[in-house]
Coordinates of C-alpha atoms and ligand atoms in Angstrom, one line a residue:
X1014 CA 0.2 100.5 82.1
X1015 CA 0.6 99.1 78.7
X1016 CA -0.6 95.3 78.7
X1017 CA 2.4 93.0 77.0
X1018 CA 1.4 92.2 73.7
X1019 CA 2.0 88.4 72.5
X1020 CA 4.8 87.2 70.4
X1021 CA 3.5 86.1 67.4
X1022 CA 4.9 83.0 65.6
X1023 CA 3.8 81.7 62.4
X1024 CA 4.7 78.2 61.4
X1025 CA 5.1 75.3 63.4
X1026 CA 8.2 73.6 62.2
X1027 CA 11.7 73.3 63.7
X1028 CA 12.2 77.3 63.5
X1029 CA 9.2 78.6 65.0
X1030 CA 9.0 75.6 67.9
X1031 CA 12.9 76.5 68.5
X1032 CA 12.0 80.6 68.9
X1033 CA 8.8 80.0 70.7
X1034 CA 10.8 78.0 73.4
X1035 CA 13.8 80.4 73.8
X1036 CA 11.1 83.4 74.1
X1037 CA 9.0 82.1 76.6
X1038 CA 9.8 84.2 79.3
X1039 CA 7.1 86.2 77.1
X1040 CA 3.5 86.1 76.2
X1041 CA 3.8 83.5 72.8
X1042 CA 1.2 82.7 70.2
X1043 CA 2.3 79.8 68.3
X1044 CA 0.3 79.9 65.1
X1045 CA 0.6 77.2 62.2
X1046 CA -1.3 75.5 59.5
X1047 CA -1.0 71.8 59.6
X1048 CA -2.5 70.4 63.2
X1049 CA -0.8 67.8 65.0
X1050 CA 2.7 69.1 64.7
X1051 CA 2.4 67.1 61.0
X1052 CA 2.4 68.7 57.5
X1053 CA 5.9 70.9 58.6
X1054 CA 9.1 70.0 56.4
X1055 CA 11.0 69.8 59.4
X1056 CA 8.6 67.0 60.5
X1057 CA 9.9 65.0 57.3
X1058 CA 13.5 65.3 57.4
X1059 CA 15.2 61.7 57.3
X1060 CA 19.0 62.7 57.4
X1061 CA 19.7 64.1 60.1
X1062 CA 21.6 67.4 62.1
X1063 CA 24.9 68.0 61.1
X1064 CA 27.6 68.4 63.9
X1065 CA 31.2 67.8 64.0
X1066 CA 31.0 65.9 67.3
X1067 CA 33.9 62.4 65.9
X1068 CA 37.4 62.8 67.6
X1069 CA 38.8 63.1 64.1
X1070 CA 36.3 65.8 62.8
X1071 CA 36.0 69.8 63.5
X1072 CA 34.1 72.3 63.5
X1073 CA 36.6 73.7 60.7
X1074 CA 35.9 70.6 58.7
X1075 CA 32.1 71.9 58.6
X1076 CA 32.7 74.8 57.8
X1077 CA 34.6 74.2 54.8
X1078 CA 32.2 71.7 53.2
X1079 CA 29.5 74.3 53.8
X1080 CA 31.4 76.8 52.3
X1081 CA 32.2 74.1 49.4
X1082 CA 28.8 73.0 48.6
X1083 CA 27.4 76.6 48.7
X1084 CA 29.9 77.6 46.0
X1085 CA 31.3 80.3 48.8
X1086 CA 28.2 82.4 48.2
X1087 CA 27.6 82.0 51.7
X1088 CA 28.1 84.7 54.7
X1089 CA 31.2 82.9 55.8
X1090 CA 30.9 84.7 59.4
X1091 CA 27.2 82.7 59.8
X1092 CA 28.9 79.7 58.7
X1093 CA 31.4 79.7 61.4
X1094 CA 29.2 80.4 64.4
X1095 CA 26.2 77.7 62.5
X1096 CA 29.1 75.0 62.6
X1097 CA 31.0 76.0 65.6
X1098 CA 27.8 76.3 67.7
X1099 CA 26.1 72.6 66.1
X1100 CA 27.0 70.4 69.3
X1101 CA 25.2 72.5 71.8
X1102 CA 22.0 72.1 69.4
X1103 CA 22.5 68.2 69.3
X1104 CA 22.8 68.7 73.4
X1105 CA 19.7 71.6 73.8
X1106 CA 17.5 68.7 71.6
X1107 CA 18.4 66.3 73.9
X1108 CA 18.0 68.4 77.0
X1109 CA 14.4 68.8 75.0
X1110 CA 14.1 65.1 75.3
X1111 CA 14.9 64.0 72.0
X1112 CA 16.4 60.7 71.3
X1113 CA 19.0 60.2 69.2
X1114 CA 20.2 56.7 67.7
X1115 CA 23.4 55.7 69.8
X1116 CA 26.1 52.6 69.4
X1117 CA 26.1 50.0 71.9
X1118 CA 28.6 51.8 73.9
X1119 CA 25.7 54.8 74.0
X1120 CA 27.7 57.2 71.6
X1121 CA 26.0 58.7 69.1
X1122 CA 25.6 57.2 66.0
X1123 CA 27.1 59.1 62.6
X1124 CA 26.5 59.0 59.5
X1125 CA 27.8 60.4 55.6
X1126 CA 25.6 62.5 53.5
X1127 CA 26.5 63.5 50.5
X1128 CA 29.4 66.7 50.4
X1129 CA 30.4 65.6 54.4
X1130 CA 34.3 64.6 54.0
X1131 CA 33.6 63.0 58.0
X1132 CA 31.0 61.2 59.6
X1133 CA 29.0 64.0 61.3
X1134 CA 24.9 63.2 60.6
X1135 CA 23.1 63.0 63.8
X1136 CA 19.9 60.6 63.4
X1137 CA 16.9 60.0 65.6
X1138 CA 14.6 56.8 64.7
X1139 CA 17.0 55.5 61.9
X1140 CA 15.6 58.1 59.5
X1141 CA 13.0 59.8 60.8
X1142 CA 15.2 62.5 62.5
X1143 CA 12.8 65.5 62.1
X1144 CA 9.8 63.8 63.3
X1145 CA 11.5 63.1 66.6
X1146 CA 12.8 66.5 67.2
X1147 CA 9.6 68.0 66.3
X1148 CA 8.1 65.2 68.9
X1149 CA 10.3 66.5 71.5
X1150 CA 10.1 70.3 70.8
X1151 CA 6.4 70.1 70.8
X1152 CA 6.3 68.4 74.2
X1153 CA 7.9 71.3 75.7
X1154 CA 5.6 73.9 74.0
X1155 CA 2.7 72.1 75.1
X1156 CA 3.8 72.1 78.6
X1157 CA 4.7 75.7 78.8
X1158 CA 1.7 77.8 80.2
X1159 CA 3.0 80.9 78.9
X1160 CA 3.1 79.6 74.9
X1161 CA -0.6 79.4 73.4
X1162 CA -0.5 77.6 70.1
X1163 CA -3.3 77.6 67.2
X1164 CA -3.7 75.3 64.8
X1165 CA -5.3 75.1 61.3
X1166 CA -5.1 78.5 60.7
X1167 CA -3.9 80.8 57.7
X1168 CA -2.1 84.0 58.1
X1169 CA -3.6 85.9 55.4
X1170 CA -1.9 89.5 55.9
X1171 CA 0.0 91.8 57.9
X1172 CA -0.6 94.8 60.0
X1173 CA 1.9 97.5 59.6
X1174 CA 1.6 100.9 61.8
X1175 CA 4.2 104.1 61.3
X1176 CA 6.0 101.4 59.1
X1177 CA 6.0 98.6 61.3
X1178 CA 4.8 95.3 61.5
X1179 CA 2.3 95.6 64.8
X1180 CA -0.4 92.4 63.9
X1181 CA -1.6 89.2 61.8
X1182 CA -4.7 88.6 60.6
X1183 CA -5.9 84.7 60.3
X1184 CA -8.0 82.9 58.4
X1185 CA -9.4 79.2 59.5
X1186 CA -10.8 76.6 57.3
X1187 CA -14.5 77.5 57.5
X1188 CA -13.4 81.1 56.3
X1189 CA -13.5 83.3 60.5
X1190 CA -11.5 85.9 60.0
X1191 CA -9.4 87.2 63.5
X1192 CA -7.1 90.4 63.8
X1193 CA -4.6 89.6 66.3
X1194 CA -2.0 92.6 67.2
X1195 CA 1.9 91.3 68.2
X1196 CA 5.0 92.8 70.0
X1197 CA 6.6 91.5 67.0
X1198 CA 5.7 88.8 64.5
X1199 CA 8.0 85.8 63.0
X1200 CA 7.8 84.3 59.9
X1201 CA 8.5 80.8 60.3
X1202 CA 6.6 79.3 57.6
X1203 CA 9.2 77.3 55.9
X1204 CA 10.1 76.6 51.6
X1205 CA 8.5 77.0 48.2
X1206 CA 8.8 73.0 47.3
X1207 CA 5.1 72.5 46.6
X1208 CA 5.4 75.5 44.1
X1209 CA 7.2 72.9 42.1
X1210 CA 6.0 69.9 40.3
X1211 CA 7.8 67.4 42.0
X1212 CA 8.7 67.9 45.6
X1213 CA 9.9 66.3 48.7
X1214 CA 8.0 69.4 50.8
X1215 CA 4.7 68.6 52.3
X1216 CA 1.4 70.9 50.8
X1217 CA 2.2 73.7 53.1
X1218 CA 5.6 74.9 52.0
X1219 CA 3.7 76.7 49.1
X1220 CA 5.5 80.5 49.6
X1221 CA 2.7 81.6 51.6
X1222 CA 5.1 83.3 54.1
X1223 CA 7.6 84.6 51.4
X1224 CA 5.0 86.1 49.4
X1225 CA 3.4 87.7 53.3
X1226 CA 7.0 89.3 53.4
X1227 CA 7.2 90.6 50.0
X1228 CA 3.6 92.1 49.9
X1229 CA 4.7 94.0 53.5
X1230 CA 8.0 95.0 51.1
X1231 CA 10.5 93.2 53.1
X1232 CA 13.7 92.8 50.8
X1233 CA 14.6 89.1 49.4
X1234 CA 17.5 87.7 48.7
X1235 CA 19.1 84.7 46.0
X1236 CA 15.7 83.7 45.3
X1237 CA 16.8 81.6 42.3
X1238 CA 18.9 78.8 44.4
X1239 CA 16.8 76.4 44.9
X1240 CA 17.9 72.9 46.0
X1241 CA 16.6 69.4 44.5
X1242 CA 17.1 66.7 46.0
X1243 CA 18.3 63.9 43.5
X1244 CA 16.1 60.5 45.6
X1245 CA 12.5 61.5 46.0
X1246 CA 10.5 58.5 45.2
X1247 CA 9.0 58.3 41.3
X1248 CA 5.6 58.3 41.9
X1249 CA 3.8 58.6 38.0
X1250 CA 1.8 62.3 38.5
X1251 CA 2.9 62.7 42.2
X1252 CA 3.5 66.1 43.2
X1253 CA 4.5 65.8 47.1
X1254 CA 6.4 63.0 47.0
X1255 CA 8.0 60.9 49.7
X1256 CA 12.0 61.4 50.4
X1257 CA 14.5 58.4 49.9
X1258 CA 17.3 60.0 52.4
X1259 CA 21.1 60.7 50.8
X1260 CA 21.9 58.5 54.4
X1261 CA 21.3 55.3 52.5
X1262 CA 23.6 56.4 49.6
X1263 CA 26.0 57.2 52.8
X1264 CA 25.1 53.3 53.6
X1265 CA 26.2 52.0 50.0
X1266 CA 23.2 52.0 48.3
X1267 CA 24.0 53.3 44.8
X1268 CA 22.3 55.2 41.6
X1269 CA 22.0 53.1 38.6
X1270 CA 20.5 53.7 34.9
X1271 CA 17.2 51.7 33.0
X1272 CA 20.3 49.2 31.7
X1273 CA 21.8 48.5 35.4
X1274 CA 24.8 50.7 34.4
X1275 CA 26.1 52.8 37.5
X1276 CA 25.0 56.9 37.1
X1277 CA 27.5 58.3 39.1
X1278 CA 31.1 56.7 37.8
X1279 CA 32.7 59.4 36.1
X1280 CA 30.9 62.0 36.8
X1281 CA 32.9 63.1 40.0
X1282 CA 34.9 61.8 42.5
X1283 CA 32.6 61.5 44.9
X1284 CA 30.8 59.2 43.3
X1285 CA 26.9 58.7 44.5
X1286 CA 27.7 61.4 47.4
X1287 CA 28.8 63.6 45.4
X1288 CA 27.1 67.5 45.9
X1289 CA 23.3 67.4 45.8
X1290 CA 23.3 69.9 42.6
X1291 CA 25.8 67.5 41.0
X1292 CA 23.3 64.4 41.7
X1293 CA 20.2 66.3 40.6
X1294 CA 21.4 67.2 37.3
X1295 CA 22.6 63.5 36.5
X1296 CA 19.2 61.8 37.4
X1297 CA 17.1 64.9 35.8
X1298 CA 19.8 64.4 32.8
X1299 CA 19.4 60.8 32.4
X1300 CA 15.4 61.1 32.6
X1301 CA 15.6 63.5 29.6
X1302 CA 17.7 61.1 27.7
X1303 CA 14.4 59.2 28.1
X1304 CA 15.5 56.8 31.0
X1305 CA 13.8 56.2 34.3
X1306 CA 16.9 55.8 37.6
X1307 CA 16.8 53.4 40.5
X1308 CA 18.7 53.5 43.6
X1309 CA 19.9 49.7 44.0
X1310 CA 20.2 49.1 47.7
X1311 CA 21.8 46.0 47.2
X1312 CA 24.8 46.9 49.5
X1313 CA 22.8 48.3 52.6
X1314 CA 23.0 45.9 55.2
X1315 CA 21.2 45.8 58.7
X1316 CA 17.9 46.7 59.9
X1317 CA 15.6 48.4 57.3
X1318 CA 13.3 48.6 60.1
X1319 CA 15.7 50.1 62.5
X1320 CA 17.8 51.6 60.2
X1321 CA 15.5 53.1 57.7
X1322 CA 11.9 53.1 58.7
X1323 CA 10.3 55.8 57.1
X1324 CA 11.4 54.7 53.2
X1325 CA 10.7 51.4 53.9
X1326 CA 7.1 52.3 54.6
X1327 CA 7.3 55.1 51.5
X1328 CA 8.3 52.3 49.4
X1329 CA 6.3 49.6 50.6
X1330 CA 2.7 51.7 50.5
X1331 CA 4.0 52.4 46.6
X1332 CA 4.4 48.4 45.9
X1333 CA 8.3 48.6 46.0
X1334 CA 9.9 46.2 48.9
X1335 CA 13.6 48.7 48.8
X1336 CA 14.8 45.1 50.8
X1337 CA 14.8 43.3 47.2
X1338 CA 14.1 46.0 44.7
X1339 CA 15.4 48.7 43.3
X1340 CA 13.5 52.2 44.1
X1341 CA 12.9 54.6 41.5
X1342 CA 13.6 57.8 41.9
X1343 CA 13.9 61.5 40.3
X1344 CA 14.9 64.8 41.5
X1345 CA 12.2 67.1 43.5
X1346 CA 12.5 70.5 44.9
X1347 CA 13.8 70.3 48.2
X1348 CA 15.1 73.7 49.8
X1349 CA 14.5 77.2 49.0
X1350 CA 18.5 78.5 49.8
X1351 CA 17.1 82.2 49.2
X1352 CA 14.4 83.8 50.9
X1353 CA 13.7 86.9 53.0
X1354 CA 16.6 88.4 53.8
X1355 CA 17.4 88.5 57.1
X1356 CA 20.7 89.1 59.5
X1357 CA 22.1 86.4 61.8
X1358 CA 19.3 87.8 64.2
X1359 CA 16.2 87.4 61.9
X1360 CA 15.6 91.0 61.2
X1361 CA 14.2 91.9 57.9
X1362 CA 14.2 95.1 55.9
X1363 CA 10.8 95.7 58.0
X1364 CA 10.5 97.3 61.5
X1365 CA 9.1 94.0 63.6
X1366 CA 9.1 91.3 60.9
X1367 CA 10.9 88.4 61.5
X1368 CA 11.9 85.9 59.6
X1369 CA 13.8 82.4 60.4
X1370 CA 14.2 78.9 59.2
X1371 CA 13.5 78.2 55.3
X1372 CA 11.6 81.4 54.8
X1373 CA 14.6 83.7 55.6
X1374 CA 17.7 84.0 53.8
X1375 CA 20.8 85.0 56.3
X1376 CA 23.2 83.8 53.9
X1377 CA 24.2 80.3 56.1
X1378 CA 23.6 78.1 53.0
X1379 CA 25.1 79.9 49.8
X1380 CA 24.1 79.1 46.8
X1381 CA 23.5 75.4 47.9
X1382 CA 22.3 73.9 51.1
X1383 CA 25.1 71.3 52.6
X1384 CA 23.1 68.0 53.5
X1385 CA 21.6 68.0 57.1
X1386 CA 22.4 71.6 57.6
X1387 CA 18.6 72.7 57.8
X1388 CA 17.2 71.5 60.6
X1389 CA 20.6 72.7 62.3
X1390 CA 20.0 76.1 61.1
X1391 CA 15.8 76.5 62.1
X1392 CA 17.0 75.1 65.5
X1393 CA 20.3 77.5 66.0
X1394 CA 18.3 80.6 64.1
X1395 CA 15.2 80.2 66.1
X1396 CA 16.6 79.3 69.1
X1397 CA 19.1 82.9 68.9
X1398 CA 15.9 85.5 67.6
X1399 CA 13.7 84.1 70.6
X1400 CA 16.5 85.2 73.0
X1401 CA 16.4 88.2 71.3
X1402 CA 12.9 88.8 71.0
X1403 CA 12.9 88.3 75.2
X1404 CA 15.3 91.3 75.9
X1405 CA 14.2 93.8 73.0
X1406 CA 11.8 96.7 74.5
X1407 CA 8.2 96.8 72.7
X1408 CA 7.8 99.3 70.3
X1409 CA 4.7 101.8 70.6
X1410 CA 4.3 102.4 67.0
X1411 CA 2.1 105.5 65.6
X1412 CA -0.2 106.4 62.8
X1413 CA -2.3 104.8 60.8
X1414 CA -3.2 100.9 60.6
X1415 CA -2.4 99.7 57.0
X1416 CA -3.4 95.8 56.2
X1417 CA -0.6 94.5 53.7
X1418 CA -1.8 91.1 51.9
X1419 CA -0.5 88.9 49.1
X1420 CA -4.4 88.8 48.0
X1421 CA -6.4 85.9 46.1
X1422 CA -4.8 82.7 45.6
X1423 CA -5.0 81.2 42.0
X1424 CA -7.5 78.7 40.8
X1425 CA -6.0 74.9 41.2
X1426 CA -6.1 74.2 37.2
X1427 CA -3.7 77.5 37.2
X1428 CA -1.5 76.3 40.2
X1429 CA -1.0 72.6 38.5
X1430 CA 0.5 74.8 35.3
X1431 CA 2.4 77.0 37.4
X1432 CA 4.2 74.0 39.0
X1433 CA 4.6 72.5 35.9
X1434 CA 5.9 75.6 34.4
X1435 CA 8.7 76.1 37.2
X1436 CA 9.8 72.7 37.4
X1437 CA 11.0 72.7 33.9
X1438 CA 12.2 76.1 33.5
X1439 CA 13.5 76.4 37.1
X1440 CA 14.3 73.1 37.7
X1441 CA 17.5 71.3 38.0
X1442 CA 18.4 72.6 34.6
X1443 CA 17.7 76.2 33.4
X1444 CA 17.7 78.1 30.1
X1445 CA 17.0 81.8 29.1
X1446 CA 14.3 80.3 26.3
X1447 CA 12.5 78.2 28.7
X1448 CA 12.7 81.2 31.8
X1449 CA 11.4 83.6 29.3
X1450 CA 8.4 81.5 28.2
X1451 CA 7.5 80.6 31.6
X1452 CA 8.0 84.5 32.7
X1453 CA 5.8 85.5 30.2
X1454 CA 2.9 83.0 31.1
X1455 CA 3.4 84.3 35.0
X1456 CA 2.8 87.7 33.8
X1457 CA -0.3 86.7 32.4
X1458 CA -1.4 85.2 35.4
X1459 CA -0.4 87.5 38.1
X1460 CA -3.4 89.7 38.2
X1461 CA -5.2 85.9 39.2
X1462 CA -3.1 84.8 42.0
X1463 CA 0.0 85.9 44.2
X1464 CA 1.6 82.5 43.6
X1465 CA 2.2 83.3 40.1
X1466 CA 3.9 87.0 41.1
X1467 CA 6.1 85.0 43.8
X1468 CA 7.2 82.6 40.9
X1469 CA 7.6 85.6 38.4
X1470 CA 10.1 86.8 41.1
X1471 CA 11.6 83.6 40.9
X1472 CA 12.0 83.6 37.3
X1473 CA 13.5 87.0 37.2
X1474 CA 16.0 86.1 39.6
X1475 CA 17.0 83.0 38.2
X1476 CA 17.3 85.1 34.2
X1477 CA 19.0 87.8 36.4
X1478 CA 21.8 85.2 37.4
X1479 CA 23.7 84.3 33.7
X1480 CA 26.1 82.1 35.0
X1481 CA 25.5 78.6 36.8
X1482 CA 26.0 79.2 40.9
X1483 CA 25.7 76.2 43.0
X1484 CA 22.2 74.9 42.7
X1485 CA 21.4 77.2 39.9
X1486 CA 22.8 75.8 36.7
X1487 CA 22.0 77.2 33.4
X1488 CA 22.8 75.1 30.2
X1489 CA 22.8 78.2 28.0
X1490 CA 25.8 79.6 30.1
X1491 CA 28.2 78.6 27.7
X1492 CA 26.2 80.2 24.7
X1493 CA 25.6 83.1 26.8
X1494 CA 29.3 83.6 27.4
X1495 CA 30.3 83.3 24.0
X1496 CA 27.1 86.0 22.8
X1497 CA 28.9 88.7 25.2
X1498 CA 32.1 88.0 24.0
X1499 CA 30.9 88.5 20.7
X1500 CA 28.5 91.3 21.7
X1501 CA 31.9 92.7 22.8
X1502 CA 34.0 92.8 19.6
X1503 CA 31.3 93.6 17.6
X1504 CA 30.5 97.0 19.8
Ligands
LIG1915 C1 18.2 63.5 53.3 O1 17.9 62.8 54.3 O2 18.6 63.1 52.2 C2 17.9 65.0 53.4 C3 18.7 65.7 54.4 C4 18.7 67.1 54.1 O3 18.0 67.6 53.3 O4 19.5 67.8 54.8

């Protein structure tokens, strides 16, 4: 009798909590890198879930501003089930015990974020939405026998047999190494924010997982859209910075410039919640032209402590009371929309590799992630591969054990310069000078560290794609149009 090898999970976020509940029925090990259930991005989500759940809304409605904001690069037949099946996550959370803000007549509360044409954001704790689901979820997992969970632990490489992934192998912070063979293994290890120089993403989402992937030679997928979020809080020299939700933009507050003059007017009809991208590029433009932007939250009314806890604290520990001042703010890497590719089901290119959540790329977000569509996604996604994962047989893979791993990481002085080189030639505003430079710089460097061959993929992706896509805007597009044209007559 064969003994029944654990499902292995790596990441602790919304994704990997989601699949490791829906699998139990098996042998589970939980594995993740921050303790506590802290240090996930899921954890830090303010805005909400998205779900079409008003009288005058539908799931239609969704799927159309999903399709919208991801420039209709999206697998439209993801979208459809993602938005038609968002109510029964709201109710599966709450079965999970999480709580959700309500109206006095005990309706959930909704709210706008930016590209929604309805009311659909489902919030826990005013905005501390993630951190409440994450509560919840990790309740259950600690109460279910048949899930062990490890904490503060790397996953440093793969195990492939015959072809297939059969094992992890972790790393904890005094250096033990472990070898720990799986039935299958998921990647749930979340974004690339932190490989940016300004991000709303905690340490963690630093590619780790995408570059496990690549290095086992799973395929990727649109690995230049990446979304920034145009309201991170301007902290001088901070890297991970702390979020000031789209919500409050949903609750009046608005962008202005250094002179008080309002950003947004003009620049498209939806004014302050207009598309993320659209946002981004305004603030990141504006703090070229050499100004700082605030969010005045003049107009918000209510609560702050009810309504908006977790930026009131952000903004208070920086020495800006958001009650009476205006917040400063810039654009920070937010969400990775490409990734590992993956089917509706999680399967990569790779016999038993999984990958769901921000690591994986099925396609759900396009070339743009709609607002509050995330944590939607990591719950749905996980929620369908551990089903999955229960009913599929276990393989009995043959052959030789090969270890596939991404290899040394670079030093810190070379990781500050890598972020710094990707956030201005892959950030909110692109150019084929500025890519090539920081390409060539990433070549240099990729013998010293696999974060600088992740972000050469990155870079080639992002001079692959000529024209400007959803979050990927490039400012030479224009030029670049006009030199084929020319190239053209000329041949
Ligand atoms: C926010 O609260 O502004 C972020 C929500 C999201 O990224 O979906």
């Amino acid at each position: 009798m064969t003994t029944q090898l654990p499902l292995v999970i790596v990441g602790g976020g919304a994704a990997g909590l989601a699949a490791a509940l829906a699998a139990a029925p098996m042998p589970v090990l939980l594995l993740s890198r921050s303790e506590g259930g802290n240090g996930t991005a899921s954890a830090l989500a303010q805005g909400g879930i998205a779900a079409a759940l008003d009288k005058s809304d539908s799931a239609a409605g969704h799927i159309e501003d999903t399709l919208v904001a991801g420039a209709r690069h999206n697998n439209a037949g993801i979208v459809r089930w993602l938005c038609a099946q968002a109510p029964t996550a709201i109710d599966w959370l709450a079965e999970m015990g999480a709580l959700f803000d309500q109206d006095e007549s005990g309706h959930l509360q909704l709210g706008r974020e930016g590209g929604h044409r309805a009311a659909r954001i489902v919030h826990a704790g005013g905005d501390a939405t993630g951190a409440e689901i994450i509560r919840a979820m990790r309740k259950r997992v600690l109460d279910d026998t048949r899930i062990e969970r490890r904490e503060g632990l790397v996953v440093d490489a793969l195990l492939l047999r015959g072809g297939r992934v059969c094992g992890v192998r972790t790393r904890d912070t005094v250096g033990n190494v472990e070898l720990i063979e799986a039935s299958f293994v998921v990647l749930a290890t979340g974004g690339i924010g932190a490989a940016f120089a300004r991000t709303s993403n905690p340490p963690t989402a630093d590619g780790s997982g995408l570059a496990l992937g690549m290095c086992a030679g799973a395929a990727v997928r649109d690995l230049e859209f990446v979304q920034f979020h145009p309201t991170a809080l301007d902290v001088p020299g901070g890297h991970c910075l702390p979020l000031i939700t789209e919500a409050l933009r949903g609750a009046g507050a608005r962008l202005i410039d250094a002179s008080g003059a309002p950003l947004m007017q003009g620049v498209h009809v939806l004014g302050d919640l207009a598309p993320r991208d659209v946002v981004a590029r305004r603030v990141w433009q504006s703090q070229q032209e050499g100004g700082g932007v605030l969010l005045d939250t003049s107009a918000v009314t209510g609560d702050w402590e009810q309504r908006f806890p977790t930026v009131l604290a952000a903004c208070l520990g920086q020495g800006i009371d958001p009650r009476c001042d205006p917040i400063p703010v810039t654009p920070a890497a937010h969400f990775h929309m490409g990734g590992l590719c993956t089917d509706l089901d999680g399967s990569t290119t790779i016999p038993g590799l999984y990958a769901v959540g921000e690591v994986a790329c099925n396609g759900a977000h396009g070339a743009n992630r709609l607002a509050s569509n995330s944590l939607l996604e990591a719950v749905l996604c996980g929620q369908r591969l551990g089903r999955r994962l229960v009913r599929l047989p276990q393989a009995q893979p043959r052959g030789a054990f090969v270890w596939r791993k991404p290899g040394r990481s670079l030093a810190e002085a070379a990781r500050r310069e890598l972020r710094d080189l990707l956030w201005e030639a892959a950030g909110p505003v692109r150019d084929e000078a500025t890519l090539c430079t920081a390409l060539r710089r990433c070549i240099e460097l990729a013998e010293s560290g696999w974060q600088a061959r992740l972000a050469q993929a990155l870079l080639r992706a992002a001079r692959g794609r000529r024209e400007s896509l959803g979050a990927h805007y490039r400012s030479d597009e224009a030029n670049a149009r006009a030199q084929e044209v020319a190239g053209a007559q000329s041949g």
